[in-house]
Coordinates of C-alpha atoms and ligand atoms in Angstrom, one line a residue:
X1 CA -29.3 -2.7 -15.4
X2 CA -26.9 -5.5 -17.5
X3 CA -23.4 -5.2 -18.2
X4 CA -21.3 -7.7 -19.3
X5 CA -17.8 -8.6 -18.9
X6 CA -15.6 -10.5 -21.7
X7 CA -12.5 -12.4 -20.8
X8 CA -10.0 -14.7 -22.5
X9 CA -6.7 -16.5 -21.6
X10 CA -4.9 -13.7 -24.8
X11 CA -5.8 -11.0 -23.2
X12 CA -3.5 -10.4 -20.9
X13 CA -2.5 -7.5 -18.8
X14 CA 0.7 -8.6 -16.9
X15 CA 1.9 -11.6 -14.5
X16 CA 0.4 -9.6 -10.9
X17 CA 3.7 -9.0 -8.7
X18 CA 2.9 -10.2 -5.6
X19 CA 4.1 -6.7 -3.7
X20 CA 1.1 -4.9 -4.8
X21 CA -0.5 -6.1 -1.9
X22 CA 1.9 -4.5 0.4
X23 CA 1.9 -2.2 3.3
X24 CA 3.2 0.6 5.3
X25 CA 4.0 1.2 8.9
X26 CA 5.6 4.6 9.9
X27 CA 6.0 6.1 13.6
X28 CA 3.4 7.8 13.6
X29 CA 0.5 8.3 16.4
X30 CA -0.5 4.8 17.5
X31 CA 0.8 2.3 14.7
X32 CA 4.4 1.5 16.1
X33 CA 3.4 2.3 20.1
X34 CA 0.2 0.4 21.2
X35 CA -0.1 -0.8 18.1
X36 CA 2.4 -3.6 16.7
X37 CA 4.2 -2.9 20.0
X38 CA 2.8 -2.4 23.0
X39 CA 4.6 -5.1 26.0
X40 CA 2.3 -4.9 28.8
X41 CA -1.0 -6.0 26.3
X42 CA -2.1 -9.7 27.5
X43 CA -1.4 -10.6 24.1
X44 CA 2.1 -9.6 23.9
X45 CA 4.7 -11.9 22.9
X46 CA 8.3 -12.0 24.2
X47 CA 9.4 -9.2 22.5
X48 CA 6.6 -7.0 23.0
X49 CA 4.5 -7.8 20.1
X50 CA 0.6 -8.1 19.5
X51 CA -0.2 -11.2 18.7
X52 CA -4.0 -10.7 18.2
X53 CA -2.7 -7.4 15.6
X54 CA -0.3 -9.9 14.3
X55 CA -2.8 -12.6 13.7
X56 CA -5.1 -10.3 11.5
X57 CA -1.8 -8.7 9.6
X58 CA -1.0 -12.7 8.8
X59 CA -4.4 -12.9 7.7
X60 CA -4.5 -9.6 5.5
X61 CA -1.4 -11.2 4.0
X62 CA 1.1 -8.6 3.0
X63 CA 4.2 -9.6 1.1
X64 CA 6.2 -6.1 1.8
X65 CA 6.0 -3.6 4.6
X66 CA 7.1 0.1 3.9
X67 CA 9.2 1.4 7.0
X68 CA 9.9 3.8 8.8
X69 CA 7.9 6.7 6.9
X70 CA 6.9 8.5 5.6
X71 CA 7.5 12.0 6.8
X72 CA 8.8 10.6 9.4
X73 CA 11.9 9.2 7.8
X74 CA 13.1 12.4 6.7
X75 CA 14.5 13.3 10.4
X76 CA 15.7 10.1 11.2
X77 CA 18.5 8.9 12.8
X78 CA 18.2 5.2 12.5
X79 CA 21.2 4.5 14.9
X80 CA 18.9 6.1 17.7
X81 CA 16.4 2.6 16.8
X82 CA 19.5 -0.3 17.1
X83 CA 21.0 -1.7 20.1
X84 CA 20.6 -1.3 24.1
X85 CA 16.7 -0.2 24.0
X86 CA 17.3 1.0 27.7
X87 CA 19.7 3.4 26.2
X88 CA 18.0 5.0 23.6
X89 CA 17.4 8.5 22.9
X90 CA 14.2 10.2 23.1
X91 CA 13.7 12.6 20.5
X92 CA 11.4 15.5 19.3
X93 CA 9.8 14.3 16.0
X94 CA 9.2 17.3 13.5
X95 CA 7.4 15.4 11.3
X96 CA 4.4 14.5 13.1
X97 CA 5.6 16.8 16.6
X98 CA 5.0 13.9 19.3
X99 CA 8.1 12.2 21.0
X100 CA 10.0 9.1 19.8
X101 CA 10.6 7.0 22.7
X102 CA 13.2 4.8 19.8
X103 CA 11.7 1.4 21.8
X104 CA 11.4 -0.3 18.2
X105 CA 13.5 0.5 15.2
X106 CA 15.2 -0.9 12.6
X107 CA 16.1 -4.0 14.8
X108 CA 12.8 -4.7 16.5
X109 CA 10.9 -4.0 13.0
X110 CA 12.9 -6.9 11.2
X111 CA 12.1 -9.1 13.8
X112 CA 8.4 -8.3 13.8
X113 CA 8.2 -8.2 9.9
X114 CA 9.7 -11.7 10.0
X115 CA 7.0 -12.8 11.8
X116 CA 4.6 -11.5 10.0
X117 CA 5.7 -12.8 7.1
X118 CA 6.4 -9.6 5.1
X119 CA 9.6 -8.4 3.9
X120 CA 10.4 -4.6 4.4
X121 CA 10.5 -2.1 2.0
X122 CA 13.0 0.2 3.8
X123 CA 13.4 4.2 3.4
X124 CA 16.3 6.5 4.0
X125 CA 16.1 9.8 5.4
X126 CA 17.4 11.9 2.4
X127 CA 16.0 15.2 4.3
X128 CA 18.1 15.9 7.3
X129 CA 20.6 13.3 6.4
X130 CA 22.6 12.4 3.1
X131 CA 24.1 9.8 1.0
X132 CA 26.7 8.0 3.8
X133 CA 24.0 7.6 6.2
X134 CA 21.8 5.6 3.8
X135 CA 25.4 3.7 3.0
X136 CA 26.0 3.1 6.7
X137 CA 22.2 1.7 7.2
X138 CA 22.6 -0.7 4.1
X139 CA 25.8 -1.8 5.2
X140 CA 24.1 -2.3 9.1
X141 CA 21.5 -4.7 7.2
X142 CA 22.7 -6.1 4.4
X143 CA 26.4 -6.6 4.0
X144 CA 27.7 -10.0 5.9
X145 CA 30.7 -9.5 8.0
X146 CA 33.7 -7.9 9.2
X147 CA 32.8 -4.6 8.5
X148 CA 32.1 -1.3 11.4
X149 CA 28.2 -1.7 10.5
X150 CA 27.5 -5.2 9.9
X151 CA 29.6 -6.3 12.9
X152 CA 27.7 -3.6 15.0
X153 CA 24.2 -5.6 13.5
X154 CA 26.1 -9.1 14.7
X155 CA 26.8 -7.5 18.4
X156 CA 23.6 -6.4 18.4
X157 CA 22.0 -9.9 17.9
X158 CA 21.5 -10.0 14.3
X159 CA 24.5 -12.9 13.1
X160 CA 22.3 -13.1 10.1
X161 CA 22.2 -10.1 7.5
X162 CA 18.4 -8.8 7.1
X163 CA 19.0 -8.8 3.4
X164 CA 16.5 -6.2 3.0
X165 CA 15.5 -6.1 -1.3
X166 CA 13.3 -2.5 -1.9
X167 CA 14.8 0.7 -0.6
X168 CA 13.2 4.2 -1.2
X169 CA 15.2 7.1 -1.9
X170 CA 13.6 9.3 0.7
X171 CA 10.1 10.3 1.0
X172 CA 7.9 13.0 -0.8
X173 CA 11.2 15.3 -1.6
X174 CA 8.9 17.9 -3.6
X175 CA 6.3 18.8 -0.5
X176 CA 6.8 21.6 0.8
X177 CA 6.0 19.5 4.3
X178 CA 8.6 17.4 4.2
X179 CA 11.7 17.8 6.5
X180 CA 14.2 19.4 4.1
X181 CA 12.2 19.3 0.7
X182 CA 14.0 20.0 -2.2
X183 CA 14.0 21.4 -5.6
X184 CA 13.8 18.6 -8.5
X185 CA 17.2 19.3 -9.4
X186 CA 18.4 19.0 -5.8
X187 CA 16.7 15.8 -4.9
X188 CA 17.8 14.5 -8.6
X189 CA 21.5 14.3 -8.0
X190 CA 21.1 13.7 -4.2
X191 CA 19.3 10.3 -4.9
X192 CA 21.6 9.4 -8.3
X193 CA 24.6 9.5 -6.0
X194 CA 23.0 7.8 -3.2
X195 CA 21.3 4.8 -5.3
X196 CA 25.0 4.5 -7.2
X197 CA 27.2 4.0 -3.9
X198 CA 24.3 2.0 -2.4
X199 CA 24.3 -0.2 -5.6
X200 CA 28.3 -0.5 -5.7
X201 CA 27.5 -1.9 -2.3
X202 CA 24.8 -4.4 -2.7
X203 CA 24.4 -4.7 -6.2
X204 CA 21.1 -7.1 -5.8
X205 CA 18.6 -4.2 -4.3
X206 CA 16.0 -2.7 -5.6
X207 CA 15.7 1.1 -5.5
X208 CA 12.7 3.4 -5.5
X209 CA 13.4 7.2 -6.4
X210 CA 10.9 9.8 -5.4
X211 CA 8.1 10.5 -7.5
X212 CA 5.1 13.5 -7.0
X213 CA 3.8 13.5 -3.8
X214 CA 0.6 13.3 -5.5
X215 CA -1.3 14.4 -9.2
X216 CA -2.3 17.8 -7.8
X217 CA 1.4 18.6 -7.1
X218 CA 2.1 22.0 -9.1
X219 CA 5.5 20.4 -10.3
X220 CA 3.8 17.0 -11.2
X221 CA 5.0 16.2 -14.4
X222 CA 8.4 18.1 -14.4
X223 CA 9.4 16.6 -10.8
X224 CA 9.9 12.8 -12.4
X225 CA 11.1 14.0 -15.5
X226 CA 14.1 15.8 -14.2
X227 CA 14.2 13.2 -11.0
X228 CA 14.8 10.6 -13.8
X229 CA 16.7 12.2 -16.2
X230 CA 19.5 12.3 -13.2
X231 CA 18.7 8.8 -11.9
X232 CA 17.1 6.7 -14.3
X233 CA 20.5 3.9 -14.4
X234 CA 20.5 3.7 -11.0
X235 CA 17.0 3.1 -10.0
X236 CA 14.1 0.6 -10.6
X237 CA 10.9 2.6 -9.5
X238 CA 9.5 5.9 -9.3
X239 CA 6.9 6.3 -6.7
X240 CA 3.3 7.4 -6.6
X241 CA 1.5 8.4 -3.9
X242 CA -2.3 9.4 -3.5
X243 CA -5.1 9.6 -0.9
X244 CA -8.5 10.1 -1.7
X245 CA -11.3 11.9 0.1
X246 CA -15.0 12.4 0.4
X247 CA -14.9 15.6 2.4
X248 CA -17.6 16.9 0.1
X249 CA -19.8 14.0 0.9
X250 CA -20.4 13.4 -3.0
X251 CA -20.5 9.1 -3.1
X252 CA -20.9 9.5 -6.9
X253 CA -17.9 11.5 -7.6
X254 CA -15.5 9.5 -4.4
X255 CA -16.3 6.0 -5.9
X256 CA -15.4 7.5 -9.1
X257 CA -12.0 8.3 -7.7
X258 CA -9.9 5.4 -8.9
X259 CA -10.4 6.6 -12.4
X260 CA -8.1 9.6 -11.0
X261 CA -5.7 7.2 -10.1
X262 CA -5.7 5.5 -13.5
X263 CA -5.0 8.7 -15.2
X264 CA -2.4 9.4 -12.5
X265 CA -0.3 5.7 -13.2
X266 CA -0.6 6.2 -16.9
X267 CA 0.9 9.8 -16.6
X268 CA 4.0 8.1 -14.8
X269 CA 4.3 5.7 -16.9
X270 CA 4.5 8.0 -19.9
X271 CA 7.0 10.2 -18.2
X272 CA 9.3 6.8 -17.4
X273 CA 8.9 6.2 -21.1
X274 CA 9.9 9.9 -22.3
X275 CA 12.5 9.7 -20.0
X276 CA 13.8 6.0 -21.4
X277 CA 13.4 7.5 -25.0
X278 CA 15.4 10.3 -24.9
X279 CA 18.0 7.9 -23.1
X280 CA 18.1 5.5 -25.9
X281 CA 17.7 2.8 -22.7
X282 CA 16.8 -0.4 -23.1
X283 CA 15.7 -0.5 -19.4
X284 CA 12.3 0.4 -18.0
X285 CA 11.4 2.1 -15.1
X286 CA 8.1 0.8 -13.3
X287 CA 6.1 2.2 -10.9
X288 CA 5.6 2.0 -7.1
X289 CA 2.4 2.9 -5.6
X290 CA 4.0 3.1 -2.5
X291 CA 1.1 4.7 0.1
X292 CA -2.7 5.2 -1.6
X293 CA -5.7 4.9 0.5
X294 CA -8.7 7.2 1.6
X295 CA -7.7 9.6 4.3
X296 CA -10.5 12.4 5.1
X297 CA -12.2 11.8 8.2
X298 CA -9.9 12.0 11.0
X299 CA -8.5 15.9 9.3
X300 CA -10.8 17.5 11.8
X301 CA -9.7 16.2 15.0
X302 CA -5.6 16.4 14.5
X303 CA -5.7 19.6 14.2
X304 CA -6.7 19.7 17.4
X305 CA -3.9 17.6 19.1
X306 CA -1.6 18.6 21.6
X307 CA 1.9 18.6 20.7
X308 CA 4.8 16.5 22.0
X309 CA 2.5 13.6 23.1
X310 CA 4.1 10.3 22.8
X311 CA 1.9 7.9 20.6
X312 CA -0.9 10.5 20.2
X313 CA -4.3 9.2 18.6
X314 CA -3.4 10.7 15.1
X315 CA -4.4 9.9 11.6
X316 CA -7.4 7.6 13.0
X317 CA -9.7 7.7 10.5
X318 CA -13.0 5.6 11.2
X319 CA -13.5 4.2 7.8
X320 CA -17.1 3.2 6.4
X321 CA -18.9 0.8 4.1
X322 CA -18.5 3.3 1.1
X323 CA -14.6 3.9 1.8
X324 CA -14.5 0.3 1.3
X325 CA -16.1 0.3 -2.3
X326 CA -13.4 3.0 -3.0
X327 CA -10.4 1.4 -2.0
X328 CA -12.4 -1.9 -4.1
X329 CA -12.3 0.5 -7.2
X330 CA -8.5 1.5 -6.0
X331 CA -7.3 -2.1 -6.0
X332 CA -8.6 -3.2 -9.1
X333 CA -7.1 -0.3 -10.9
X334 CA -3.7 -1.5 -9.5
X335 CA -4.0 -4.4 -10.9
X336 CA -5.4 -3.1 -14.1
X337 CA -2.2 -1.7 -14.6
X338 CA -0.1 -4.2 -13.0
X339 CA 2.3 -4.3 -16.2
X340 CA 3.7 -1.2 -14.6
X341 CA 2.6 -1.0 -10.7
X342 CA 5.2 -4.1 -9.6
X343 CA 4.6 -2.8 -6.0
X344 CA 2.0 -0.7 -4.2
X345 CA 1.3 -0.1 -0.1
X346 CA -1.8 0.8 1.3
X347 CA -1.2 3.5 3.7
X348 CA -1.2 2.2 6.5
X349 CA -1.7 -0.9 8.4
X350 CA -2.4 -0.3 12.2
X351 CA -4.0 2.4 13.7
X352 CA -2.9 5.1 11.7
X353 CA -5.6 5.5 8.4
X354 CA -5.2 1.9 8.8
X355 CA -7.7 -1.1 8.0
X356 CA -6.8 -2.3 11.5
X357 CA -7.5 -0.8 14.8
X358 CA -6.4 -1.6 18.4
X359 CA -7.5 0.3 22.2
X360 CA -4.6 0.2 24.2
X361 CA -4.9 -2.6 26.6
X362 CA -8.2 -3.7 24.6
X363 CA -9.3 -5.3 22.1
X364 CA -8.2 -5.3 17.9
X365 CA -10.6 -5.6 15.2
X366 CA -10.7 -4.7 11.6
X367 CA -12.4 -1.8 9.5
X368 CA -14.5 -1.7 6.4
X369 CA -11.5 -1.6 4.1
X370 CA -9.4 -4.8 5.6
X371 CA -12.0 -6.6 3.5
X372 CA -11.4 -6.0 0.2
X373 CA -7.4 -5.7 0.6
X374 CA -8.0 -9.2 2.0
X375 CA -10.0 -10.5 -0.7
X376 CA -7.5 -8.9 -3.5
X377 CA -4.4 -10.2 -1.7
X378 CA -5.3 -13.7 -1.4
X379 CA -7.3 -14.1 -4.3
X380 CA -5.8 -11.5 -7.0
X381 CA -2.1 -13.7 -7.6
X382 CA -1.5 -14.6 -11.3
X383 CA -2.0 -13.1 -14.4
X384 CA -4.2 -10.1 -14.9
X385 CA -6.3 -10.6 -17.8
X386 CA -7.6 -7.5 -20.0
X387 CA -11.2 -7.0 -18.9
X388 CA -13.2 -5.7 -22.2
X389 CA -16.5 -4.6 -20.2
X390 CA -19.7 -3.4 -21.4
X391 CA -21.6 -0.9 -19.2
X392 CA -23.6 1.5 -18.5
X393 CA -22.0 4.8 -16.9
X394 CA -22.6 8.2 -15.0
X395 CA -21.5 11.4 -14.9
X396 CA -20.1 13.4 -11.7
X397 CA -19.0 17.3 -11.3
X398 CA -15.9 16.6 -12.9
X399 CA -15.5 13.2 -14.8
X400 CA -17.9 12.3 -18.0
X401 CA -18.1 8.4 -17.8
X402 CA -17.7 6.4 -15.1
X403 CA -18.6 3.0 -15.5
X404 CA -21.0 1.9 -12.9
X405 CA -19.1 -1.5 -13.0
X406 CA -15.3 -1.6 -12.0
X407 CA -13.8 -5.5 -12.9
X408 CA -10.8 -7.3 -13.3
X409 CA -10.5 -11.0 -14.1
X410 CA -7.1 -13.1 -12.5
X411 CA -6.2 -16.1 -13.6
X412 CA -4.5 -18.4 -11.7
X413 CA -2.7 -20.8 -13.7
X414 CA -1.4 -23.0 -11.2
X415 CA -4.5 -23.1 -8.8
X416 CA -6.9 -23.4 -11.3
X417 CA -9.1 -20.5 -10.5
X418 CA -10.2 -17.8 -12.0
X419 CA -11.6 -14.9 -9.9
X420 CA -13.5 -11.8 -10.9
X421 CA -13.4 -8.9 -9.0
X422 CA -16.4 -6.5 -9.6
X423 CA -17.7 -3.1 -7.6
X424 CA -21.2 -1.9 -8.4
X425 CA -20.9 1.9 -8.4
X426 CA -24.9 2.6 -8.8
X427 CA -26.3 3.1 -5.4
X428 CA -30.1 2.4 -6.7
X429 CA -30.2 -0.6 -9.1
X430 CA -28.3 -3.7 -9.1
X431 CA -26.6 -5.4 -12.1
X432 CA -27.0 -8.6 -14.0
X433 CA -23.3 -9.2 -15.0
X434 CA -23.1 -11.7 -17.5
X435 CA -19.0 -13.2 -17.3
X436 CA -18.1 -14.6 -21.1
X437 CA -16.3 -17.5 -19.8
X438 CA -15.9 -19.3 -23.7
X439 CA -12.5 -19.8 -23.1
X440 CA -13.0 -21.4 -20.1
X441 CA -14.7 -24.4 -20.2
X442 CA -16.0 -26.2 -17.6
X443 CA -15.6 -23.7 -15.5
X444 CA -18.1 -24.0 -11.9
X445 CA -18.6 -21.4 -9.2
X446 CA -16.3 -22.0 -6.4
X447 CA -18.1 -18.7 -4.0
X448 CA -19.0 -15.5 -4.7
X449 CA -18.2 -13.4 -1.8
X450 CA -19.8 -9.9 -1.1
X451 CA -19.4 -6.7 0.6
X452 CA -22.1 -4.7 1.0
X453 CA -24.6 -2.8 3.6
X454 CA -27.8 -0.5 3.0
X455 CA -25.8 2.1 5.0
X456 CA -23.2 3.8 2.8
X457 CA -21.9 5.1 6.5
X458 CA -21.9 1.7 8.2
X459 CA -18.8 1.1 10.1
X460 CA -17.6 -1.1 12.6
X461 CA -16.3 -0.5 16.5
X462 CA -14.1 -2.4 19.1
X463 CA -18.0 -3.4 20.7
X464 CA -19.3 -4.0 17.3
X465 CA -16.5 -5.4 15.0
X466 CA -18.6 -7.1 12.8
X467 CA -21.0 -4.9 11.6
X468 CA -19.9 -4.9 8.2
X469 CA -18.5 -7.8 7.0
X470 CA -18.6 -9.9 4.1
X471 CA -21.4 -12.9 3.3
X472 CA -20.8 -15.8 0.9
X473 CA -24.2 -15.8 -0.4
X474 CA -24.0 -13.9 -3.6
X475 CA -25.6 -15.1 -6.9
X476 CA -23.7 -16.5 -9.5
X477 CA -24.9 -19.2 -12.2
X478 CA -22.8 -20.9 -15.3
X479 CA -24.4 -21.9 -18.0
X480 CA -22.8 -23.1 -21.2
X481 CA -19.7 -20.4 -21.7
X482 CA -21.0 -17.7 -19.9
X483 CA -21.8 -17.1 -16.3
X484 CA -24.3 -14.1 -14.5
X485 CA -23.5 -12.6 -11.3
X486 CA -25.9 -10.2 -9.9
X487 CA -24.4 -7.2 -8.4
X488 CA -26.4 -5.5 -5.9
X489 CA -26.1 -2.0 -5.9
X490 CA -23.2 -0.6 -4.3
X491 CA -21.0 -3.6 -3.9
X492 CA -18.3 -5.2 -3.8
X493 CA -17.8 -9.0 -5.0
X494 CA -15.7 -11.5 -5.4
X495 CA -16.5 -14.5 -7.8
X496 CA -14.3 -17.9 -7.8
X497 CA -14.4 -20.0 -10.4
X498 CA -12.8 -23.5 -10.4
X499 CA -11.3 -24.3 -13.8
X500 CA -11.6 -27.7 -15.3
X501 CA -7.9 -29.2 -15.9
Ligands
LIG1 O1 0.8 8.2 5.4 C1 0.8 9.5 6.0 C2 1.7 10.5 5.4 O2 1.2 10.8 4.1 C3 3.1 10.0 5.1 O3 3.9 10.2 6.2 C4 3.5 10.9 4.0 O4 4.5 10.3 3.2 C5 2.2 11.3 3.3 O5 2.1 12.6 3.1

């Protein structure tokens, strides 16, 4: 098969905001407890911390960090996680049912995000609790001195605020799940007076309202158009959220998924726009795609756990070779539509659906999918550029054409480098991919990475961590304007190029 793959400096998408690349940690089953935390490992640190989980976050390189949740968040008291941790509650968790010890919170978090060099993306609980809570917590983290919170922050060891930038307006108001769930309506004025006294307070954050808790929602659609309509001067974001599954063990169809996701950004983005029309704003509203990933295989099993445990083995899905062409797919569609998506978190980090994985007291290693969030994070920074592709393409039970070839071009201006991202989709033949590079001359082949394994259901274990892993030996040649990269089927691949200056 041949496709071919045309890029030029004009075309260009949007600059890529680094916070695309981000994260989430909530406390939930084993990604807080025996996880990031867990004192008595051999690798801890002084405060508790993994360093071997810490050395692989460094390396997955993740600019932001959503905390605490998730569900979660919506029955949080976040005083219970600050001060005296010999004095803090224990508490039944309805979210998730286990017990929160509160040994890390809001405190310990900080600390461990600043040494993971990652910001935090901080959520409020706008189930149980309400507007002065989230006022109290920004005042806790944010404002300087010589106020009740900020001096309780000081005497607790922070001098320094934590000058915390993204905050989400609670978490996944409209599902019928969630900890006090509420109408549109209901959630739409909660969150406009919330964002406005948080604002009035620290006028430099960044706020994230609420979107669908996913396109299948039976009040997608409606949900951000009335959420906006009450928020849309007081926020910066509406979030999406979307996890993807192959329950019905159809590859075709699963690594067709991010085209669901496409259709699902665009659909925000359109609603943002109504909503800014009928405003007659000048402002725009983008888009946080604040927890997407695959989340399928560990359904089963937590249904089966015991409730009330503390750190429970929840949420552990064992992800495979193919989940790791679909979050490929997933990644380059972010970035596809990166003049809208400013921030997106894969869901989650440790343990929990997570692309890294720890035994408590053993060792950590990393799954199928660290590889290509890896690959995107260090090597998708700069500008997006438009990619007009040719292919061929299939047809699935419920989508016409899916390309078999999912690409993205970034340029990096200031590196010099230019990097293609490519997924085969065709699970039988590979693809000569021919790169029109005319308007970049002099352009060589720095690598050209690839994932790829003849066993869609390859995956890799604490004894056998590198089963699937990437190789540097893929095929790439230049030759006067133009380059061809083979694709083997099912693939994923990333090709550097080194610009001339
Ligand atoms: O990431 C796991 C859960 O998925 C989150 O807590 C919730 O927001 C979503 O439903």
């Amino acid at each position: 098969m041949k496709a071919k793959l045309t890029l030029n400096r004009d075309f260009v998408i949007g600059n890529v905001d680094e916070r695309i690349f981000g994260s989430f940690i909530e406390h939930l089953g084993r990604a807080v407890y025996n996880g990031i935390y867990e004192p008595t490992h051999p690798t801890a640190d002084e405060k508790g911390f993994r360093t071997d989980v810490m050395e692989l976050v460094k390396q997955l390189n993740v600019p932001i960090i959503r905390y605490p949740g998730g569900n979660f968040v919506s029955g949080y008291n976040w005083e219970d996680g600050t001060g005296d941790p010999t004095k803090r509650p224990r508490r039944a968790e309805l979210a998730w049912h286990t017990i929160e010890t509160n040994e890390v919170g809001i405190d310990e978090f900080q600390e461990w995000a600043k040494r993971a060099g990652s910001q935090v993306m901080q959520a409020v609980n706008l189930g149980t609790r309400g507007p002065e809570e989230a006022r109290n917590l920004l005042e806790y983290c944010n404002f300087p001195k010589g106020t009740y919170y900020s001096d309780l922050r000081r005497a607790n060891g922070f001098e320094e605020p934590f000058g915390i930038k993204v905050w989400c307006l609670g978490n996944e108001m409209d599902g019928p799940w969630q900890i006090c769930a509420k109408t549109a309506e209901e959630y739409g004025r909660i969150a406009c007076e919330t964002a406005k006294i948080m604002k009035d307070l620290d006028p430099d954050i960044e706020l994230v309202a609420c979107g669908s808790s996913g396109l299948g929602m039976p009040t997608f659609g409606k949900w951000e158009a009335t959420v906006l309509e009450h928020t849309y001067n007081y926020v910066d974001y509406v979030s999406l959220h979307s996890y993807y599954s192959n329950a019905e063990e159809d590859t075709p169809s699963f690594l067709a998924c991010s085209l669901d996701m496409d259709k699902f950004i665009k659909s925000v983005t359109a609603i943002c726009d109504y909503v800014k029309a009928v405003k007659h704003s000048d402002k725009t509203v983008n888009l946080s795609f604040d927890e997407w990933n695959v989340w399928f295989h560990s359904n089963e099993s937590d249904k089966k756990l015991e409730r009330w445990q503390i750190a429970p083995h929840q949420l552990e899905d064992i992800y495979n070779f193919e989940d790791a062409l679909v979050v490929g797919c997933l990644l380059i569609t972010l970035l596809k539509n990166c003049d809208r998506v400013k921030m997106a978190c894969l869901a989650q980090l440790v343990n929990v659906i997570a692309p890294i994985m720890t035994e408590n007291g053993g060792p950590a290693w990393v799954q199928p999918i660290y590889y290509p969030f890896m690959h995107a994070s260090n090597y998708g920074k700069g500008i997006a550029l438009s990619p007009v592709v040719n292919c061929d393409s299939y047809s699935t039970k419920k989508m016409k054409e899916v390309p078999f070839v999912e690409t993205i071009g970034i340029l990096n201006e200031k590196e010099h480098e230019l990097t293609v991202f490519a997924v085969n989709r065709s699970l039988e033949d590979s693809i000569e991919f021919e790169i029109d590079l005319r308007d970049f001359t002099g352009a060589t082949v720095m690598e050209h990475i690839v994932l790829e394994n003849d066993d869609l259901k390859a995956v890799n274990s604490s004894t056998d961590p590198n089963h699937v892993a990437p190789h540097k030996n893929g095929v790439t040649k230049v030759k006067e304007g133009s380059a061809t990269a083979i694709l083997n089927k099912s693939s994923w691949n990333v090709i550097r190029f080194r610009l001339g200056k």
